[in-house]
Amino acid sequence: MLFLLAGCEAKKTAVWQGYVEGEFVYVAGKIAGRLDDLRVARGQTVTPGQSLYVLEHSYETEGLALARAQLRQAEDTLHDKEKGLRPEEIDQIVADLRRAEAARTLSSLEFNRRVKLYADATIAKEELDNARASHDRDKQQVKALEAQLATGKLPSRVDQVRAAQAAADAAKASVEQAQWNLDQMTQQAGVAGLVYDVLHYPGEWVAAGSPVVVLLPPGNVKVRFFVPEAVAGALAVGQKIRVSWDGGKAPVTAAISYIAPSVEYTPPVIYSQDFREKLVIMIEARFAPDVAARMHPGQPMDVSLEPAAPAEKAGGGA
């Protein structure tokens, strides 16, 4: 009897401790602003393309309207150039150039002032970048008008049309940039998943690049466990394991997706009287999407090897 008990104990399936880990998706925009509309809540499931939140965007809306007006003006100029310039049109270009030069001078002074303020840590880098962008835009406007004036005085109509076409192309690019800025104020879900957390609420100021919503796609849920050095050599990526947890009706299957290349000391979250190995290797395994949706990051897990399928008996009757 003692021999049978010892044999059963020796064949007891090895169980390793682990926990559920999530690879989160942090949704943020590239432009700062006040959070005006939060369209999801913690615990909600979202689909790709679903709107998550909207920042205050009146400035970006006006910027797009201005860019579109400038595009219409540039296109009208192009059409007019194609018909040929009159002396009055040359005078108009000269007047526009004078205004552009005045704007360039003003933006240059403002940019230099912002450089000094930024050096003194008085303003944020975003304000310095805005001043630099305004100055660059004004310089480009002067260059465009100078090109128009130079070509407008030439007898060749082809050069005049080309300059007008370049101005129209630049205006179109400005519209696309303004539209992109406006689009950045509304963020959509890039993947399907659970709204794991919300980091800002309506009325709060959201800095550029600061996440507002944290998503957890089902495919980003995995179990992380640790095995002794001697055991890791027998495991392989793709191998099936069996995972169980307190309160689970039945074990579920996962597939090993990663085996750490180096050993480490047993993490405190894993160490117990039943698991006394000092040096272990970290293993990660992923679930099927329907199983992953039921898991919770941080949840303790027990992991064991999936039993091998029984071999077929060699055929032949007596």
mmCIF file of C-alpha atoms in Angstrom:
data_model
loop_
_atom_site.group_PDB
_atom_site.id
_atom_site.type_symbol
_atom_site.label_atom_id
_atom_site.label_comp_id
_atom_site.label_asym_id
_atom_site.label_seq_id
_atom_site.Cartn_x
_atom_site.Cartn_y
_atom_site.Cartn_z
ATOM 1 C CA MET A 1 0.000 0.000 0.000
ATOM 2 C CA LEU A 2 2.805 2.398 0.865
ATOM 3 C CA PHE A 3 4.432 1.594 -2.489
ATOM 4 C CA LEU A 4 1.232 2.444 -4.383
ATOM 5 C CA LEU A 5 0.841 5.753 -2.549
ATOM 6 C CA ALA A 6 4.424 6.692 -3.291
ATOM 7 C CA GLY A 7 3.906 5.845 -6.949
ATOM 8 C CA CYS A 8 0.793 8.010 -7.171
ATOM 9 C CA GLU A 9 2.615 10.891 -5.514
ATOM 10 C CA ALA A 10 5.477 10.620 -7.999
ATOM 11 C CA LYS A 11 3.085 10.825 -10.928
ATOM 12 C CA LYS A 12 1.302 13.874 -9.532
ATOM 13 C CA THR A 13 1.035 16.604 -12.203
ATOM 14 C CA ALA A 14 3.352 19.562 -11.592
ATOM 15 C CA VAL A 15 1.482 22.834 -11.012
ATOM 16 C CA TRP A 16 3.117 26.244 -11.338
ATOM 17 C CA GLN A 17 1.838 29.537 -10.077
ATOM 18 C CA GLY A 18 1.159 32.499 -12.337
ATOM 19 C CA TYR A 19 -1.117 35.447 -12.923
ATOM 20 C CA VAL A 20 -3.019 37.160 -15.726
ATOM 21 C CA GLU A 21 -1.221 40.013 -17.482
ATOM 22 C CA GLY A 22 -2.705 42.592 -19.868
ATOM 23 C CA GLU A 23 -1.001 44.566 -22.643
ATOM 24 C CA PHE A 24 -2.952 47.815 -22.576
ATOM 25 C CA VAL A 25 -3.624 50.240 -25.427
ATOM 26 C CA TYR A 26 -3.395 53.864 -24.289
ATOM 27 C CA VAL A 27 -5.456 56.175 -26.521
ATOM 28 C CA ALA A 28 -4.110 59.748 -26.753
ATOM 29 C CA GLY A 29 -4.036 62.621 -29.212
ATOM 30 C CA LYS A 30 -1.126 64.696 -30.472
ATOM 31 C CA ILE A 31 -2.764 68.049 -29.665
ATOM 32 C CA ALA A 32 -3.621 69.383 -26.203
ATOM 33 C CA GLY A 33 -7.072 70.625 -25.268
ATOM 34 C CA ARG A 34 -9.944 70.590 -22.793
ATOM 35 C CA LEU A 35 -11.907 67.337 -22.642
ATOM 36 C CA ASP A 36 -15.440 68.271 -23.684
ATOM 37 C CA ASP A 37 -17.116 64.931 -24.351
ATOM 38 C CA LEU A 38 -16.223 61.510 -22.927
ATOM 39 C CA ARG A 39 -18.236 58.992 -24.941
ATOM 40 C CA VAL A 40 -17.330 55.726 -23.187
ATOM 41 C CA ALA A 41 -17.288 54.401 -19.629
ATOM 42 C CA ARG A 42 -15.085 51.976 -17.727
ATOM 43 C CA GLY A 43 -16.139 48.375 -18.376
ATOM 44 C CA GLN A 44 -17.707 49.117 -21.759
ATOM 45 C CA THR A 45 -16.786 47.112 -24.858
ATOM 46 C CA VAL A 46 -15.875 49.119 -27.968
ATOM 47 C CA THR A 47 -15.371 48.277 -31.638
ATOM 48 C CA PRO A 48 -12.721 49.620 -34.072
ATOM 49 C CA GLY A 49 -13.563 53.138 -35.220
ATOM 50 C CA GLN A 50 -15.927 53.853 -32.331
ATOM 51 C CA SER A 51 -15.617 57.396 -30.992
ATOM 52 C CA LEU A 52 -14.049 57.545 -27.525
ATOM 53 C CA TYR A 53 -13.760 61.231 -26.632
ATOM 54 C CA VAL A 54 -13.769 64.763 -28.053
ATOM 55 C CA LEU A 55 -11.585 67.719 -27.065
ATOM 56 C CA GLU A 56 -12.628 71.369 -27.387
ATOM 57 C CA HIS A 57 -11.946 72.279 -31.026
ATOM 58 C CA SER A 58 -13.266 75.753 -31.869
ATOM 59 C CA TYR A 59 -9.741 76.983 -32.712
ATOM 60 C CA GLU A 60 -9.130 74.045 -35.054
ATOM 61 C CA THR A 61 -12.533 74.569 -36.700
ATOM 62 C CA GLU A 62 -11.750 78.216 -37.415
ATOM 63 C CA GLY A 63 -8.302 77.229 -38.665
ATOM 64 C CA LEU A 64 -9.862 74.849 -41.165
ATOM 65 C CA ALA A 65 -12.303 77.512 -42.367
ATOM 66 C CA LEU A 66 -9.422 79.962 -42.863
ATOM 67 C CA ALA A 67 -7.362 77.380 -44.771
ATOM 68 C CA ARG A 68 -10.292 76.616 -47.055
ATOM 69 C CA ALA A 69 -10.803 80.327 -47.761
ATOM 70 C CA GLN A 70 -7.134 80.681 -48.637
ATOM 71 C CA LEU A 71 -7.401 77.670 -50.923
ATOM 72 C CA ARG A 72 -10.326 79.223 -52.773
ATOM 73 C CA GLN A 73 -8.340 82.423 -53.166
ATOM 74 C CA ALA A 74 -5.306 80.511 -54.463
ATOM 75 C CA GLU A 75 -7.453 78.588 -56.942
ATOM 76 C CA ASP A 76 -9.059 81.809 -58.171
ATOM 77 C CA THR A 77 -5.611 83.279 -58.651
ATOM 78 C CA LEU A 78 -4.529 80.216 -60.593
ATOM 79 C CA HIS A 79 -7.514 80.472 -62.914
ATOM 80 C CA ASP A 80 -6.831 84.157 -63.397
ATOM 81 C CA LYS A 81 -3.163 83.493 -64.180
ATOM 82 C CA GLU A 82 -4.178 81.058 -66.826
ATOM 83 C CA LYS A 83 -6.050 83.904 -68.504
ATOM 84 C CA GLY A 84 -3.076 86.258 -68.339
ATOM 85 C CA LEU A 85 -1.986 89.035 -65.920
ATOM 86 C CA ARG A 86 -2.995 92.650 -66.213
ATOM 87 C CA PRO A 87 -1.087 95.616 -64.702
ATOM 88 C CA GLU A 88 -3.713 95.884 -62.011
ATOM 89 C CA GLU A 89 -2.991 92.278 -61.025
ATOM 90 C CA ILE A 90 0.718 93.017 -60.722
ATOM 91 C CA ASP A 91 -0.152 95.901 -58.408
ATOM 92 C CA GLN A 92 -2.268 93.555 -56.317
ATOM 93 C CA ILE A 93 0.623 91.101 -55.947
ATOM 94 C CA VAL A 94 2.897 93.938 -54.843
ATOM 95 C CA ALA A 95 0.355 94.998 -52.227
ATOM 96 C CA ASP A 96 -0.028 91.413 -50.998
ATOM 97 C CA LEU A 97 3.740 91.099 -50.819
ATOM 98 C CA ARG A 98 4.033 94.246 -48.696
ATOM 99 C CA ARG A 99 1.433 92.898 -46.291
ATOM 100 C CA ALA A 100 3.174 89.516 -46.171
ATOM 101 C CA GLU A 101 6.526 91.175 -45.433
ATOM 102 C CA ALA A 102 4.940 93.134 -42.595
ATOM 103 C CA ALA A 103 3.426 89.938 -41.215
ATOM 104 C CA ARG A 104 6.796 88.193 -41.502
ATOM 105 C CA THR A 105 8.502 90.993 -39.568
ATOM 106 C CA LEU A 106 5.866 90.838 -36.851
ATOM 107 C CA SER A 107 6.025 87.037 -36.544
ATOM 108 C CA SER A 108 9.831 87.197 -36.447
ATOM 109 C CA LEU A 109 9.695 89.556 -33.474
ATOM 110 C CA GLU A 110 7.138 87.352 -31.772
ATOM 111 C CA PHE A 111 9.197 84.210 -32.402
ATOM 112 C CA ASN A 112 12.371 85.803 -31.002
ATOM 113 C CA ARG A 113 10.413 86.894 -27.948
ATOM 114 C CA ARG A 114 9.083 83.369 -27.460
ATOM 115 C CA VAL A 115 12.602 81.929 -27.736
ATOM 116 C CA LYS A 116 13.732 84.111 -24.846
ATOM 117 C CA LEU A 117 10.673 83.248 -22.771
ATOM 118 C CA TYR A 118 11.202 79.535 -23.398
ATOM 119 C CA ALA A 119 14.864 79.825 -22.443
ATOM 120 C CA ASP A 120 13.714 81.363 -19.146
ATOM 121 C CA ALA A 121 11.226 78.485 -18.687
ATOM 122 C CA THR A 122 8.368 80.966 -18.742
ATOM 123 C CA ILE A 123 6.313 79.312 -21.490
ATOM 124 C CA ALA A 124 5.668 75.769 -22.658
ATOM 125 C CA LYS A 125 7.424 74.308 -25.702
ATOM 126 C CA GLU A 126 4.056 74.140 -27.471
ATOM 127 C CA GLU A 127 3.832 77.938 -27.496
ATOM 128 C CA LEU A 128 7.355 78.182 -28.903
ATOM 129 C CA ASP A 129 6.471 75.655 -31.614
ATOM 130 C CA ASN A 130 3.348 77.623 -32.540
ATOM 131 C CA ALA A 131 5.364 80.841 -32.852
ATOM 132 C CA ARG A 132 7.973 79.064 -34.999
ATOM 133 C CA ALA A 133 5.255 77.620 -37.233
ATOM 134 C CA SER A 134 3.650 81.060 -37.689
ATOM 135 C CA HIS A 135 6.994 82.602 -38.566
ATOM 136 C CA ASP A 136 7.790 79.838 -41.056
ATOM 137 C CA ARG A 137 4.376 80.217 -42.649
ATOM 138 C CA ASP A 138 4.850 83.964 -43.065
ATOM 139 C CA LYS A 139 8.278 83.449 -44.617
ATOM 140 C CA GLN A 140 6.862 80.956 -47.069
ATOM 141 C CA GLN A 141 4.068 83.357 -47.945
ATOM 142 C CA VAL A 142 6.597 86.074 -48.754
ATOM 143 C CA LYS A 143 8.579 83.673 -50.928
ATOM 144 C CA ALA A 144 5.430 82.617 -52.758
ATOM 145 C CA LEU A 145 4.463 86.216 -53.469
ATOM 146 C CA GLU A 146 7.989 87.119 -54.543
ATOM 147 C CA ALA A 147 7.878 84.203 -56.972
ATOM 148 C CA GLN A 148 4.516 85.350 -58.280
ATOM 149 C CA LEU A 149 5.785 88.894 -58.750
ATOM 150 C CA ALA A 150 8.928 87.743 -60.519
ATOM 151 C CA THR A 151 7.101 85.447 -62.887
ATOM 152 C CA GLY A 152 4.287 87.959 -63.412
ATOM 153 C CA LYS A 153 6.766 90.391 -64.962
ATOM 154 C CA LEU A 154 8.101 87.793 -67.363
ATOM 155 C CA PRO A 155 6.721 87.449 -70.838
ATOM 156 C CA SER A 156 6.345 83.680 -70.435
ATOM 157 C CA ARG A 157 2.829 82.721 -69.369
ATOM 158 C CA VAL A 158 3.960 79.175 -68.423
ATOM 159 C CA ASP A 159 6.067 80.363 -65.482
ATOM 160 C CA GLN A 160 3.218 82.457 -64.148
ATOM 161 C CA VAL A 161 0.832 79.551 -64.221
ATOM 162 C CA ARG A 162 3.374 77.304 -62.499
ATOM 163 C CA ALA A 163 3.824 79.777 -59.650
ATOM 164 C CA ALA A 164 0.075 80.054 -59.199
ATOM 165 C CA GLN A 165 -0.229 76.273 -59.254
ATOM 166 C CA ALA A 166 2.432 75.988 -56.545
ATOM 167 C CA ALA A 167 0.533 78.471 -54.380
ATOM 168 C CA ALA A 168 -2.667 76.502 -54.877
ATOM 169 C CA ASP A 169 -0.897 73.266 -53.967
ATOM 170 C CA ALA A 170 0.486 74.892 -50.808
ATOM 171 C CA ALA A 171 -2.983 76.116 -49.880
ATOM 172 C CA LYS A 172 -4.388 72.638 -50.423
ATOM 173 C CA ALA A 173 -1.705 71.209 -48.141
ATOM 174 C CA SER A 174 -2.689 73.777 -45.502
ATOM 175 C CA VAL A 175 -6.297 72.601 -45.721
ATOM 176 C CA GLU A 176 -5.197 69.004 -45.242
ATOM 177 C CA GLN A 177 -3.087 70.014 -42.241
ATOM 178 C CA ALA A 178 -5.970 71.986 -40.720
ATOM 179 C CA GLN A 179 -8.307 69.043 -41.280
ATOM 180 C CA TRP A 180 -5.807 66.716 -39.587
ATOM 181 C CA ASN A 181 -5.589 69.067 -36.601
ATOM 182 C CA LEU A 182 -9.366 69.066 -36.297
ATOM 183 C CA ASP A 183 -9.542 65.296 -36.616
ATOM 184 C CA GLN A 184 -7.054 64.919 -33.774
ATOM 185 C CA MET A 185 -9.547 66.465 -31.372
ATOM 186 C CA THR A 186 -11.769 63.393 -31.747
ATOM 187 C CA GLN A 187 -10.174 60.030 -30.981
ATOM 188 C CA GLN A 188 -11.550 56.659 -32.068
ATOM 189 C CA ALA A 189 -10.769 53.139 -30.953
ATOM 190 C CA GLY A 190 -8.136 51.576 -33.171
ATOM 191 C CA VAL A 191 -8.942 48.068 -31.898
ATOM 192 C CA ALA A 192 -11.856 46.228 -30.354
ATOM 193 C CA GLY A 193 -11.651 45.648 -26.644
ATOM 194 C CA LEU A 194 -12.678 46.492 -23.105
ATOM 195 C CA VAL A 195 -12.510 50.044 -21.752
ATOM 196 C CA TYR A 196 -10.215 49.082 -18.879
ATOM 197 C CA ASP A 197 -9.808 52.574 -17.445
ATOM 198 C CA VAL A 198 -10.573 56.264 -18.012
ATOM 199 C CA LEU A 199 -7.796 58.674 -17.005
ATOM 200 C CA HIS A 200 -9.472 62.063 -17.660
ATOM 201 C CA TYR A 201 -12.988 63.413 -17.308
ATOM 202 C CA PRO A 202 -14.950 66.243 -19.003
ATOM 203 C CA GLY A 203 -13.644 69.669 -18.089
ATOM 204 C CA GLU A 204 -10.071 68.537 -17.460
ATOM 205 C CA TRP A 205 -7.143 69.805 -19.511
ATOM 206 C CA VAL A 206 -5.479 67.027 -21.485
ATOM 207 C CA ALA A 207 -1.850 67.552 -22.452
ATOM 208 C CA ALA A 208 -0.603 66.513 -25.884
ATOM 209 C CA GLY A 209 0.193 62.808 -25.854
ATOM 210 C CA SER A 210 -1.568 62.242 -22.523
ATOM 211 C CA PRO A 211 -3.796 59.112 -22.608
ATOM 212 C CA VAL A 212 -7.483 59.557 -21.894
ATOM 213 C CA VAL A 213 -8.826 56.023 -22.373
ATOM 214 C CA VAL A 214 -7.102 52.696 -21.687
ATOM 215 C CA LEU A 215 -8.246 49.738 -23.796
ATOM 216 C CA LEU A 216 -7.599 46.046 -23.268
ATOM 217 C CA PRO A 217 -8.107 43.970 -26.442
ATOM 218 C CA PRO A 218 -8.866 40.271 -25.801
ATOM 219 C CA GLY A 219 -5.797 39.256 -27.806
ATOM 220 C CA ASN A 220 -3.605 41.226 -25.397
ATOM 221 C CA VAL A 221 -4.549 39.113 -22.373
ATOM 222 C CA LYS A 222 -2.059 36.417 -21.365
ATOM 223 C CA VAL A 223 -1.023 34.298 -18.425
ATOM 224 C CA ARG A 224 2.487 34.730 -17.058
ATOM 225 C CA PHE A 225 3.963 31.934 -14.964
ATOM 226 C CA PHE A 226 7.357 30.760 -13.763
ATOM 227 C CA VAL A 227 8.925 27.316 -13.942
ATOM 228 C CA PRO A 228 12.193 25.898 -12.606
ATOM 229 C CA GLU A 229 15.221 25.903 -14.898
ATOM 230 C CA ALA A 230 15.071 22.150 -15.339
ATOM 231 C CA VAL A 231 11.476 22.275 -16.571
ATOM 232 C CA ALA A 232 11.832 25.133 -19.076
ATOM 233 C CA GLY A 233 13.983 23.095 -21.441
ATOM 234 C CA ALA A 234 11.078 20.739 -22.084
ATOM 235 C CA LEU A 235 8.684 23.547 -23.053
ATOM 236 C CA ALA A 236 8.284 25.087 -26.513
ATOM 237 C CA VAL A 237 6.421 27.994 -28.085
ATOM 238 C CA GLY A 238 3.031 26.803 -29.291
ATOM 239 C CA GLN A 239 2.799 24.063 -26.692
ATOM 240 C CA LYS A 240 -0.563 23.752 -24.945
ATOM 241 C CA ILE A 241 -0.943 24.256 -21.211
ATOM 242 C CA ARG A 242 -3.858 23.957 -18.838
ATOM 243 C CA VAL A 243 -4.870 26.932 -16.677
ATOM 244 C CA SER A 244 -7.197 26.913 -13.678
ATOM 245 C CA TRP A 245 -8.158 29.462 -11.037
ATOM 246 C CA ASP A 246 -10.248 29.798 -7.907
ATOM 247 C CA GLY A 247 -13.902 29.893 -8.797
ATOM 248 C CA GLY A 248 -13.330 28.591 -12.334
ATOM 249 C CA LYS A 249 -15.752 25.877 -13.366
ATOM 250 C CA ALA A 250 -13.172 23.977 -15.394
ATOM 251 C CA PRO A 251 -9.562 24.463 -16.564
ATOM 252 C CA VAL A 252 -9.015 26.229 -19.882
ATOM 253 C CA THR A 253 -6.324 25.794 -22.510
ATOM 254 C CA ALA A 254 -3.677 28.340 -23.508
ATOM 255 C CA ALA A 255 -0.741 28.220 -25.907
ATOM 256 C CA ILE A 256 2.790 29.187 -24.902
ATOM 257 C CA SER A 257 3.780 32.354 -26.800
ATOM 258 C CA TYR A 258 7.060 33.340 -25.135
ATOM 259 C CA ILE A 259 9.857 31.714 -23.139
ATOM 260 C CA ALA A 260 12.286 34.103 -21.463
ATOM 261 C CA PRO A 261 15.920 33.615 -22.586
ATOM 262 C CA SER A 262 17.343 34.142 -19.099
ATOM 263 C CA VAL A 263 16.670 33.037 -15.533
ATOM 264 C CA GLU A 264 15.556 35.286 -12.691
ATOM 265 C CA TYR A 265 14.849 35.052 -8.995
ATOM 266 C CA THR A 266 11.342 33.986 -8.080
ATOM 267 C CA PRO A 267 9.172 37.159 -7.963
ATOM 268 C CA PRO A 268 7.618 37.929 -4.538
ATOM 269 C CA VAL A 269 4.144 37.700 -6.059
ATOM 270 C CA ILE A 270 4.811 34.032 -6.879
ATOM 271 C CA TYR A 271 6.936 32.844 -3.949
ATOM 272 C CA SER A 272 5.172 30.538 -1.484
ATOM 273 C CA GLN A 273 5.888 27.515 0.683
ATOM 274 C CA ASP A 274 4.816 25.294 -2.222
ATOM 275 C CA PHE A 275 7.129 26.986 -4.726
ATOM 276 C CA ARG A 276 10.595 27.401 -3.260
ATOM 277 C CA GLU A 277 12.729 27.454 -6.401
ATOM 278 C CA LYS A 278 15.152 30.364 -6.276
ATOM 279 C CA LEU A 279 15.933 30.578 -9.988
ATOM 280 C CA VAL A 280 13.061 30.356 -12.452
ATOM 281 C CA ILE A 281 12.260 31.157 -16.081
ATOM 282 C CA MET A 282 9.288 33.271 -17.079
ATOM 283 C CA ILE A 283 6.791 31.786 -19.534
ATOM 284 C CA GLU A 284 3.871 33.545 -21.216
ATOM 285 C CA ALA A 285 0.855 31.921 -22.860
ATOM 286 C CA ARG A 286 -2.187 33.351 -24.636
ATOM 287 C CA PHE A 287 -5.824 32.324 -24.555
ATOM 288 C CA ALA A 288 -8.454 32.055 -27.248
ATOM 289 C CA PRO A 289 -10.338 35.405 -27.582
ATOM 290 C CA ASP A 290 -13.542 34.120 -25.955
ATOM 291 C CA VAL A 291 -11.570 32.788 -22.988
ATOM 292 C CA ALA A 292 -9.406 35.932 -22.696
ATOM 293 C CA ALA A 293 -12.540 38.085 -22.347
ATOM 294 C CA ARG A 294 -13.269 36.350 -19.021
ATOM 295 C CA MET A 295 -9.827 36.966 -17.539
ATOM 296 C CA HIS A 296 -8.806 39.841 -15.279
ATOM 297 C CA PRO A 297 -5.242 41.254 -15.068
ATOM 298 C CA GLY A 298 -3.619 40.337 -11.767
ATOM 299 C CA GLN A 299 -5.805 37.268 -11.288
ATOM 300 C CA PRO A 300 -3.810 34.344 -9.739
ATOM 301 C CA MET A 301 -3.602 31.227 -11.905
ATOM 302 C CA ASP A 302 -2.428 27.625 -11.558
ATOM 303 C CA VAL A 303 -0.701 26.243 -14.655
ATOM 304 C CA SER A 304 0.034 22.657 -15.621
ATOM 305 C CA LEU A 305 0.976 20.877 -18.823
ATOM 306 C CA GLU A 306 -1.836 19.777 -21.104
ATOM 307 C CA PRO A 307 -1.934 15.957 -20.996
ATOM 308 C CA ALA A 308 -0.727 14.346 -24.204
ATOM 309 C CA ALA A 309 -3.304 12.710 -26.443
ATOM 310 C CA PRO A 310 -3.345 8.904 -26.066
ATOM 311 C CA ALA A 311 -1.498 7.052 -28.794
ATOM 312 C CA GLU A 312 -3.505 4.878 -31.178
ATOM 313 C CA LYS A 313 -3.213 1.176 -30.567
ATOM 314 C CA ALA A 314 -1.542 -0.871 -33.271
ATOM 315 C CA GLY A 315 -4.278 -2.572 -35.281
ATOM 316 C CA GLY A 316 -4.998 -6.212 -35.693
ATOM 317 C CA GLY A 317 -7.468 -8.518 -34.027
ATOM 318 C CA ALA A 318 -6.733 -11.833 -32.490
#
